[in-house]
Amino acid sequence: MTPALLAMTVEELTDAVQQLGHPAYRARQLADWVYAKAVTDPAAMTNLPKALAQGFDILTSRVVARADGRDGTIKLLIELADGERIECVMMPSPKRVTACLSTQVGCSMACVFCASGMEGLRRNLSAGEILEQILHLSQACKRRITNAVFMGVGEPLANYDATIAAVRALVDPQRFNISARHVTVSTVGLPKKIRRLAREGLPITLAISLHAPNDALRKQLLPTAGGTPIADILAAAQEFFEAHKREITIEYVLLGGVNDSMVCADALAKLARTIRCNVNLIRFNPVDPSTLVPPTIATVKAFAQRLGKRGVNVHVRRPRGRDVAAACGQLRRNRPLQSDSR
């Protein structure tokens, strides 16, 4: 079995290159092709012996379908080596290119507003499988990825070791070289894992998928994760803030007639003022077969204004890729897509 290149640190890659009989500097050249240029074809690595690159597994997955949104968003359906499938998304803007990454095949959290958990959890992704999404997306958009958000299929902190290994590769100056401040890990709120993350020495952004202002409603919306008291989650999040002085992001999907009342806004504001945070409001993106509906634009605006008047730093997230089911909550483990060779 050939070694998986993306799973290696640069030091490990150097050792492996030398074990194959090549000088150490070839490891830096190989890493430059893969990480800086997103080149995965050994034949295109013109300054390397072809046998060297062929001695490693660079990609174990393949793109089986692509969907292009009107706003420039690109969604890829990726088939893994064992035949399982995941989705990942690239969201471009003039000054940055953001990759939305999956960490599991399916999800066990079963959030009622999210397509990712509708088929349950199949397995965790390896760190290499997470990182391969970066290469696929970079090749698809022909631009370097500058930002990464762990907000695709799966609960990142439930696949803790692989997620952290992937984050370390992303922020490593000798690998993907993405600023830690441009990496966000989103979680439904696993307090022990959040506290562990605080000790990793990674000054990334932590996002808490809250979605309800009280424990009773949260239990209904997030059946698996909702049993953890909100107070425990926010206490752990505050510890992360104290460790890195990085404000927490609270994510709140607004569901029409469910959690979008002014009473909910007041309760959310009270929670948000207990920690250093920003609140991101997300208008629900419809998913089949859910009967949930998005609130009106006017309701979203009123909810945001209510939070702002109560001293909360609030933003309304602009939906990206909704026309190709690539927006927040719409990614799935498996679906038929039209192949796109562009």
PDB file of N, CA and C in Angstrom, residues 148-228:
ATOM      1  N   ALA A 148     -11.439  28.272   5.238  1.00  0.00           N
ATOM      2  CA  ALA A 148     -12.062  26.951   5.355  1.00  0.00           C
ATOM      3  C   ALA A 148     -13.034  26.952   6.522  1.00  0.00           C
ATOM      4  N   VAL A 149     -14.230  26.430   6.274  1.00  0.00           N
ATOM      5  CA  VAL A 149     -15.228  26.293   7.336  1.00  0.00           C
ATOM      6  C   VAL A 149     -15.640  24.828   7.422  1.00  0.00           C
ATOM      7  N   PHE A 150     -15.581  24.287   8.617  1.00  0.00           N
ATOM      8  CA  PHE A 150     -15.993  22.899   8.853  1.00  0.00           C
ATOM      9  C   PHE A 150     -17.484  22.916   9.165  1.00  0.00           C
ATOM     10  N   MET A 151     -18.275  23.078   8.108  1.00  0.00           N
ATOM     11  CA  MET A 151     -19.724  23.223   8.228  1.00  0.00           C
ATOM     12  C   MET A 151     -20.463  22.354   7.226  1.00  0.00           C
ATOM     13  N   GLY A 152     -19.780  21.370   6.647  1.00  0.00           N
ATOM     14  CA  GLY A 152     -20.412  20.474   5.693  1.00  0.00           C
ATOM     15  C   GLY A 152     -21.116  19.333   6.395  1.00  0.00           C
ATOM     16  N   VAL A 153     -21.136  18.182   5.764  1.00  0.00           N
ATOM     17  CA  VAL A 153     -21.802  17.013   6.339  1.00  0.00           C
ATOM     18  C   VAL A 153     -21.027  16.521   7.561  1.00  0.00           C
ATOM     19  N   GLY A 154     -21.735  16.284   8.670  1.00  0.00           N
ATOM     20  CA  GLY A 154     -21.100  15.715   9.854  1.00  0.00           C
ATOM     21  C   GLY A 154     -20.881  16.714  10.972  1.00  0.00           C
ATOM     22  N   GLU A 155     -20.647  16.199  12.162  1.00  0.00           N
ATOM     23  CA  GLU A 155     -20.305  16.984  13.350  1.00  0.00           C
ATOM     24  C   GLU A 155     -18.795  16.908  13.538  1.00  0.00           C
ATOM     25  N   PRO A 156     -18.071  18.001  13.280  1.00  0.00           N
ATOM     26  CA  PRO A 156     -16.604  17.959  13.321  1.00  0.00           C
ATOM     27  C   PRO A 156     -16.014  17.438  14.628  1.00  0.00           C
ATOM     28  N   LEU A 157     -16.560  17.859  15.758  1.00  0.00           N
ATOM     29  CA  LEU A 157     -15.963  17.462  17.035  1.00  0.00           C
ATOM     30  C   LEU A 157     -16.319  16.042  17.438  1.00  0.00           C
ATOM     31  N   ALA A 158     -17.273  15.421  16.743  1.00  0.00           N
ATOM     32  CA  ALA A 158     -17.533  13.993  16.952  1.00  0.00           C
ATOM     33  C   ALA A 158     -16.513  13.147  16.209  1.00  0.00           C
ATOM     34  N   ASN A 159     -15.782  13.760  15.307  1.00  0.00           N
ATOM     35  CA  ASN A 159     -14.657  13.132  14.606  1.00  0.00           C
ATOM     36  C   ASN A 159     -13.419  13.943  14.954  1.00  0.00           C
ATOM     37  N   TYR A 160     -13.148  14.022  16.244  1.00  0.00           N
ATOM     38  CA  TYR A 160     -12.215  15.012  16.781  1.00  0.00           C
ATOM     39  C   TYR A 160     -10.804  14.880  16.214  1.00  0.00           C
ATOM     40  N   ASP A 161     -10.209  13.702  16.310  1.00  0.00           N
ATOM     41  CA  ASP A 161      -8.801  13.560  15.935  1.00  0.00           C
ATOM     42  C   ASP A 161      -8.563  13.900  14.470  1.00  0.00           C
ATOM     43  N   ALA A 162      -9.428  13.421  13.588  1.00  0.00           N
ATOM     44  CA  ALA A 162      -9.255  13.701  12.163  1.00  0.00           C
ATOM     45  C   ALA A 162      -9.482  15.179  11.870  1.00  0.00           C
ATOM     46  N   THR A 163     -10.465  15.772  12.527  1.00  0.00           N
ATOM     47  CA  THR A 163     -10.726  17.198  12.319  1.00  0.00           C
ATOM     48  C   THR A 163      -9.535  18.036  12.739  1.00  0.00           C
ATOM     49  N   ILE A 164      -8.969  17.749  13.904  1.00  0.00           N
ATOM     50  CA  ILE A 164      -7.832  18.530  14.386  1.00  0.00           C
ATOM     51  C   ILE A 164      -6.611  18.317  13.497  1.00  0.00           C
ATOM     52  N   ALA A 165      -6.382  17.089  13.055  1.00  0.00           N
ATOM     53  CA  ALA A 165      -5.263  16.838  12.142  1.00  0.00           C
ATOM     54  C   ALA A 165      -5.441  17.627  10.850  1.00  0.00           C
ATOM     55  N   ALA A 166      -6.668  17.698  10.356  1.00  0.00           N
ATOM     56  CA  ALA A 166      -6.934  18.469   9.138  1.00  0.00           C
ATOM     57  C   ALA A 166      -6.717  19.959   9.379  1.00  0.00           C
ATOM     58  N   VAL A 167      -7.177  20.466  10.512  1.00  0.00           N
ATOM     59  CA  VAL A 167      -6.971  21.879  10.831  1.00  0.00           C
ATOM     60  C   VAL A 167      -5.484  22.196  10.896  1.00  0.00           C
ATOM     61  N   ARG A 168      -4.704  21.328  11.533  1.00  0.00           N
ATOM     62  CA  ARG A 168      -3.261  21.574  11.629  1.00  0.00           C
ATOM     63  C   ARG A 168      -2.615  21.613  10.246  1.00  0.00           C
ATOM     64  N   ALA A 169      -3.068  20.764   9.340  1.00  0.00           N
ATOM     65  CA  ALA A 169      -2.535  20.789   7.977  1.00  0.00           C
ATOM     66  C   ALA A 169      -2.911  22.086   7.267  1.00  0.00           C
ATOM     67  N   LEU A 170      -4.126  22.553   7.494  1.00  0.00           N
ATOM     68  CA  LEU A 170      -4.579  23.780   6.834  1.00  0.00           C
ATOM     69  C   LEU A 170      -3.769  24.992   7.270  1.00  0.00           C
ATOM     70  N   VAL A 171      -3.441  25.074   8.563  1.00  0.00           N
ATOM     71  CA  VAL A 171      -2.759  26.272   9.070  1.00  0.00           C
ATOM     72  C   VAL A 171      -1.240  26.148   9.044  1.00  0.00           C
ATOM     73  N   ASP A 172      -0.720  24.979   8.681  1.00  0.00           N
ATOM     74  CA  ASP A 172       0.724  24.759   8.611  1.00  0.00           C
ATOM     75  C   ASP A 172       1.311  25.585   7.464  1.00  0.00           C
ATOM     76  N   PRO A 173       2.265  26.495   7.740  1.00  0.00           N
ATOM     77  CA  PRO A 173       2.850  27.313   6.674  1.00  0.00           C
ATOM     78  C   PRO A 173       3.518  26.494   5.578  1.00  0.00           C
ATOM     79  N   GLN A 174       3.942  25.263   5.894  1.00  0.00           N
ATOM     80  CA  GLN A 174       4.592  24.422   4.896  1.00  0.00           C
ATOM     81  C   GLN A 174       3.603  23.533   4.142  1.00  0.00           C
ATOM     82  N   ARG A 175       2.331  23.645   4.483  1.00  0.00           N
ATOM     83  CA  ARG A 175       1.327  22.817   3.800  1.00  0.00           C
ATOM     84  C   ARG A 175       0.290  23.737   3.142  1.00  0.00           C
ATOM     85  N   PHE A 176      -0.924  23.808   3.625  1.00  0.00           N
ATOM     86  CA  PHE A 176      -1.916  24.646   2.945  1.00  0.00           C
ATOM     87  C   PHE A 176      -1.763  26.134   3.257  1.00  0.00           C
ATOM     88  N   ASN A 177      -1.123  26.454   4.369  1.00  0.00           N
ATOM     89  CA  ASN A 177      -0.768  27.840   4.689  1.00  0.00           C
ATOM     90  C   ASN A 177      -1.982  28.775   4.702  1.00  0.00           C
ATOM     91  N   ILE A 178      -3.051  28.334   5.335  1.00  0.00           N
ATOM     92  CA  ILE A 178      -4.229  29.175   5.539  1.00  0.00           C
ATOM     93  C   ILE A 178      -4.145  29.762   6.946  1.00  0.00           C
ATOM     94  N   SER A 179      -4.386  31.045   7.077  1.00  0.00           N
ATOM     95  CA  SER A 179      -4.340  31.675   8.389  1.00  0.00           C
ATOM     96  C   SER A 179      -5.330  31.009   9.337  1.00  0.00           C
ATOM     97  N   ALA A 180      -4.910  30.774  10.573  1.00  0.00           N
ATOM     98  CA  ALA A 180      -5.811  30.173  11.562  1.00  0.00           C
ATOM     99  C   ALA A 180      -7.068  31.020  11.748  1.00  0.00           C
ATOM    100  N   ARG A 181      -6.943  32.314  11.576  1.00  0.00           N
ATOM    101  CA  ARG A 181      -8.090  33.209  11.713  1.00  0.00           C
ATOM    102  C   ARG A 181      -9.096  33.036  10.583  1.00  0.00           C
ATOM    103  N   HIS A 182      -8.682  32.325   9.541  1.00  0.00           N
ATOM    104  CA  HIS A 182      -9.572  32.083   8.406  1.00  0.00           C
ATOM    105  C   HIS A 182     -10.123  30.657   8.404  1.00  0.00           C
ATOM    106  N   VAL A 183     -10.000  29.979   9.538  1.00  0.00           N
ATOM    107  CA  VAL A 183     -10.526  28.619   9.678  1.00  0.00           C
ATOM    108  C   VAL A 183     -11.587  28.620  10.778  1.00  0.00           C
ATOM    109  N   THR A 184     -12.755  28.072  10.475  1.00  0.00           N
ATOM    110  CA  THR A 184     -13.850  28.000  11.443  1.00  0.00           C
ATOM    111  C   THR A 184     -14.297  26.556  11.618  1.00  0.00           C
ATOM    112  N   VAL A 185     -14.392  26.125  12.862  1.00  0.00           N
ATOM    113  CA  VAL A 185     -14.943  24.809  13.187  1.00  0.00           C
ATOM    114  C   VAL A 185     -16.292  25.023  13.855  1.00  0.00           C
ATOM    115  N   SER A 186     -17.322  24.440  13.258  1.00  0.00           N
ATOM    116  CA  SER A 186     -18.679  24.570  13.782  1.00  0.00           C
ATOM    117  C   SER A 186     -19.078  23.290  14.510  1.00  0.00           C
ATOM    118  N   THR A 187     -19.772  23.442  15.618  1.00  0.00           N
ATOM    119  CA  THR A 187     -20.192  22.289  16.407  1.00  0.00           C
ATOM    120  C   THR A 187     -21.574  22.527  17.001  1.00  0.00           C
ATOM    121  N   VAL A 188     -22.328  21.444  17.181  1.00  0.00           N
ATOM    122  CA  VAL A 188     -23.621  21.553  17.863  1.00  0.00           C
ATOM    123  C   VAL A 188     -23.437  21.822  19.349  1.00  0.00           C
ATOM    124  N   GLY A 189     -22.209  21.636  19.831  1.00  0.00           N
ATOM    125  CA  GLY A 189     -21.936  21.931  21.226  1.00  0.00           C
ATOM    126  C   GLY A 189     -21.641  20.698  22.047  1.00  0.00           C
ATOM    127  N   LEU A 190     -20.395  20.243  21.994  1.00  0.00           N
ATOM    128  CA  LEU A 190     -19.935  19.108  22.796  1.00  0.00           C
ATOM    129  C   LEU A 190     -18.935  19.669  23.799  1.00  0.00           C
ATOM    130  N   PRO A 191     -19.376  19.984  25.026  1.00  0.00           N
ATOM    131  CA  PRO A 191     -18.541  20.740  25.960  1.00  0.00           C
ATOM    132  C   PRO A 191     -17.156  20.157  26.205  1.00  0.00           C
ATOM    133  N   LYS A 192     -17.054  18.837  26.406  1.00  0.00           N
ATOM    134  CA  LYS A 192     -15.739  18.239  26.665  1.00  0.00           C
ATOM    135  C   LYS A 192     -14.806  18.432  25.477  1.00  0.00           C
ATOM    136  N   LYS A 193     -15.341  18.287  24.270  1.00  0.00           N
ATOM    137  CA  LYS A 193     -14.515  18.453  23.071  1.00  0.00           C
ATOM    138  C   LYS A 193     -14.153  19.925  22.856  1.00  0.00           C
ATOM    139  N   ILE A 194     -15.057  20.827  23.192  1.00  0.00           N
ATOM    140  CA  ILE A 194     -14.749  22.255  23.064  1.00  0.00           C
ATOM    141  C   ILE A 194     -13.610  22.631  24.006  1.00  0.00           C
ATOM    142  N   ARG A 195     -13.660  22.117  25.231  1.00  0.00           N
ATOM    143  CA  ARG A 195     -12.583  22.409  26.185  1.00  0.00           C
ATOM    144  C   ARG A 195     -11.264  21.804  25.719  1.00  0.00           C
ATOM    145  N   ARG A 196     -11.333  20.622  25.140  1.00  0.00           N
ATOM    146  CA  ARG A 196     -10.124  20.005  24.589  1.00  0.00           C
ATOM    147  C   ARG A 196      -9.579  20.841  23.439  1.00  0.00           C
ATOM    148  N   LEU A 197     -10.470  21.325  22.590  1.00  0.00           N
ATOM    149  CA  LEU A 197     -10.060  22.177  21.474  1.00  0.00           C
ATOM    150  C   LEU A 197      -9.379  23.446  21.973  1.00  0.00           C
ATOM    151  N   ALA A 198      -9.853  23.977  23.079  1.00  0.00           N
ATOM    152  CA  ALA A 198      -9.258  25.191  23.643  1.00  0.00           C
ATOM    153  C   ALA A 198      -7.804  24.986  24.025  1.00  0.00           C
ATOM    154  N   ARG A 199      -7.424  23.732  24.307  1.00  0.00           N
ATOM    155  CA  ARG A 199      -6.051  23.436  24.733  1.00  0.00           C
ATOM    156  C   ARG A 199      -5.137  23.059  23.566  1.00  0.00           C
ATOM    157  N   GLU A 200      -5.639  23.066  22.349  1.00  0.00           N
ATOM    158  CA  GLU A 200      -4.853  22.625  21.196  1.00  0.00           C
ATOM    159  C   GLU A 200      -3.879  23.683  20.679  1.00  0.00           C
ATOM    160  N   GLY A 201      -4.008  24.915  21.164  1.00  0.00           N
ATOM    161  CA  GLY A 201      -3.126  25.963  20.670  1.00  0.00           C
ATOM    162  C   GLY A 201      -3.454  26.413  19.257  1.00  0.00           C
ATOM    163  N   LEU A 202      -4.705  26.292  18.867  1.00  0.00           N
ATOM    164  CA  LEU A 202      -5.146  26.667  17.521  1.00  0.00           C
ATOM    165  C   LEU A 202      -6.100  27.862  17.625  1.00  0.00           C
ATOM    166  N   PRO A 203      -5.638  29.070  17.286  1.00  0.00           N
ATOM    167  CA  PRO A 203      -6.486  30.268  17.413  1.00  0.00           C
ATOM    168  C   PRO A 203      -7.459  30.432  16.249  1.00  0.00           C
ATOM    169  N   ILE A 204      -8.257  29.397  16.025  1.00  0.00           N
ATOM    170  CA  ILE A 204      -9.257  29.409  14.967  1.00  0.00           C
ATOM    171  C   ILE A 204     -10.547  30.026  15.498  1.00  0.00           C
ATOM    172  N   THR A 205     -11.560  30.106  14.660  1.00  0.00           N
ATOM    173  CA  THR A 205     -12.873  30.567  15.102  1.00  0.00           C
ATOM    174  C   THR A 205     -13.739  29.366  15.463  1.00  0.00           C
ATOM    175  N   LEU A 206     -14.376  29.439  16.619  1.00  0.00           N
ATOM    176  CA  LEU A 206     -15.307  28.405  17.056  1.00  0.00           C
ATOM    177  C   LEU A 206     -16.726  28.904  16.833  1.00  0.00           C
ATOM    178  N   ALA A 207     -17.526  28.109  16.142  1.00  0.00           N
ATOM    179  CA  ALA A 207     -18.929  28.447  15.908  1.00  0.00           C
ATOM    180  C   ALA A 207     -19.817  27.431  16.621  1.00  0.00           C
ATOM    181  N   ILE A 208     -20.789  27.926  17.350  1.00  0.00           N
ATOM    182  CA  ILE A 208     -21.729  27.075  18.074  1.00  0.00           C
ATOM    183  C   ILE A 208     -23.069  27.092  17.346  1.00  0.00           C
ATOM    184  N   SER A 209     -23.518  25.921  16.895  1.00  0.00           N
ATOM    185  CA  SER A 209     -24.828  25.802  16.251  1.00  0.00           C
ATOM    186  C   SER A 209     -25.888  25.723  17.343  1.00  0.00           C
ATOM    187  N   LEU A 210     -26.440  26.859  17.703  1.00  0.00           N
ATOM    188  CA  LEU A 210     -27.352  26.924  18.847  1.00  0.00           C
ATOM    189  C   LEU A 210     -28.811  26.701  18.423  1.00  0.00           C
ATOM    190  N   HIS A 211     -29.335  27.603  17.623  1.00  0.00           N
ATOM    191  CA  HIS A 211     -30.628  27.445  16.937  1.00  0.00           C
ATOM    192  C   HIS A 211     -31.860  27.511  17.830  1.00  0.00           C
ATOM    193  N   ALA A 212     -31.675  27.643  19.117  1.00  0.00           N
ATOM    194  CA  ALA A 212     -32.813  27.787  20.032  1.00  0.00           C
ATOM    195  C   ALA A 212     -32.344  28.572  21.248  1.00  0.00           C
ATOM    196  N   PRO A 213     -33.248  29.346  21.868  1.00  0.00           N
ATOM    197  CA  PRO A 213     -32.844  30.157  23.017  1.00  0.00           C
ATOM    198  C   PRO A 213     -33.088  29.491  24.363  1.00  0.00           C
ATOM    199  N   ASN A 214     -33.606  28.252  24.338  1.00  0.00           N
ATOM    200  CA  ASN A 214     -33.841  27.542  25.596  1.00  0.00           C
ATOM    201  C   ASN A 214     -33.678  26.041  25.366  1.00  0.00           C
ATOM    202  N   ASP A 215     -33.471  25.323  26.442  1.00  0.00           N
ATOM    203  CA  ASP A 215     -33.176  23.889  26.340  1.00  0.00           C
ATOM    204  C   ASP A 215     -34.356  23.084  25.798  1.00  0.00           C
ATOM    205  N   ALA A 216     -35.567  23.456  26.158  1.00  0.00           N
ATOM    206  CA  ALA A 216     -36.732  22.676  25.729  1.00  0.00           C
ATOM    207  C   ALA A 216     -36.896  22.716  24.211  1.00  0.00           C
ATOM    208  N   LEU A 217     -36.819  23.898  23.630  1.00  0.00           N
ATOM    209  CA  LEU A 217     -36.955  24.013  22.176  1.00  0.00           C
ATOM    210  C   LEU A 217     -35.754  23.395  21.475  1.00  0.00           C
ATOM    211  N   ARG A 218     -34.587  23.555  22.057  1.00  0.00           N
ATOM    212  CA  ARG A 218     -33.390  22.986  21.422  1.00  0.00           C
ATOM    213  C   ARG A 218     -33.475  21.465  21.359  1.00  0.00           C
ATOM    214  N   LYS A 219     -34.028  20.857  22.367  1.00  0.00           N
ATOM    215  CA  LYS A 219     -34.188  19.399  22.371  1.00  0.00           C
ATOM    216  C   LYS A 219     -35.090  18.957  21.224  1.00  0.00           C
ATOM    217  N   GLN A 220     -36.075  19.764  20.878  1.00  0.00           N
ATOM    218  CA  GLN A 220     -36.958  19.426  19.763  1.00  0.00           C
ATOM    219  C   GLN A 220     -36.248  19.578  18.417  1.00  0.00           C
ATOM    220  N   LEU A 221     -35.438  20.614  18.294  1.00  0.00           N
ATOM    221  CA  LEU A 221     -34.801  20.912  17.011  1.00  0.00           C
ATOM    222  C   LEU A 221     -33.534  20.102  16.781  1.00  0.00           C
ATOM    223  N   LEU A 222     -32.825  19.771  17.864  1.00  0.00           N
ATOM    224  CA  LEU A 222     -31.585  19.004  17.780  1.00  0.00           C
ATOM    225  C   LEU A 222     -31.724  17.790  18.699  1.00  0.00           C
ATOM    226  N   PRO A 223     -32.432  16.757  18.276  1.00  0.00           N
ATOM    227  CA  PRO A 223     -32.768  15.643  19.174  1.00  0.00           C
ATOM    228  C   PRO A 223     -31.563  14.973  19.820  1.00  0.00           C
ATOM    229  N   THR A 224     -30.471  14.836  19.095  1.00  0.00           N
ATOM    230  CA  THR A 224     -29.298  14.154  19.646  1.00  0.00           C
ATOM    231  C   THR A 224     -28.496  15.064  20.552  1.00  0.00           C
ATOM    232  N   ALA A 225     -28.249  16.280  20.093  1.00  0.00           N
ATOM    233  CA  ALA A 225     -27.387  17.200  20.843  1.00  0.00           C
ATOM    234  C   ALA A 225     -28.146  18.022  21.866  1.00  0.00           C
ATOM    235  N   GLY A 226     -29.468  18.093  21.729  1.00  0.00           N
ATOM    236  CA  GLY A 226     -30.248  18.985  22.569  1.00  0.00           C
ATOM    237  C   GLY A 226     -30.314  18.611  24.031  1.00  0.00           C
ATOM    238  N   GLY A 227     -29.839  17.433  24.384  1.00  0.00           N
ATOM    239  CA  GLY A 227     -29.834  17.038  25.780  1.00  0.00           C
ATOM    240  C   GLY A 227     -28.760  17.721  26.602  1.00  0.00           C
ATOM    241  N   THR A 228     -27.805  18.346  25.943  1.00  0.00           N
ATOM    242  CA  THR A 228     -26.752  19.076  26.645  1.00  0.00           C
ATOM    243  C   THR A 228     -27.251  20.475  26.977  1.00  0.00           C
TER     244      THR A 228
END
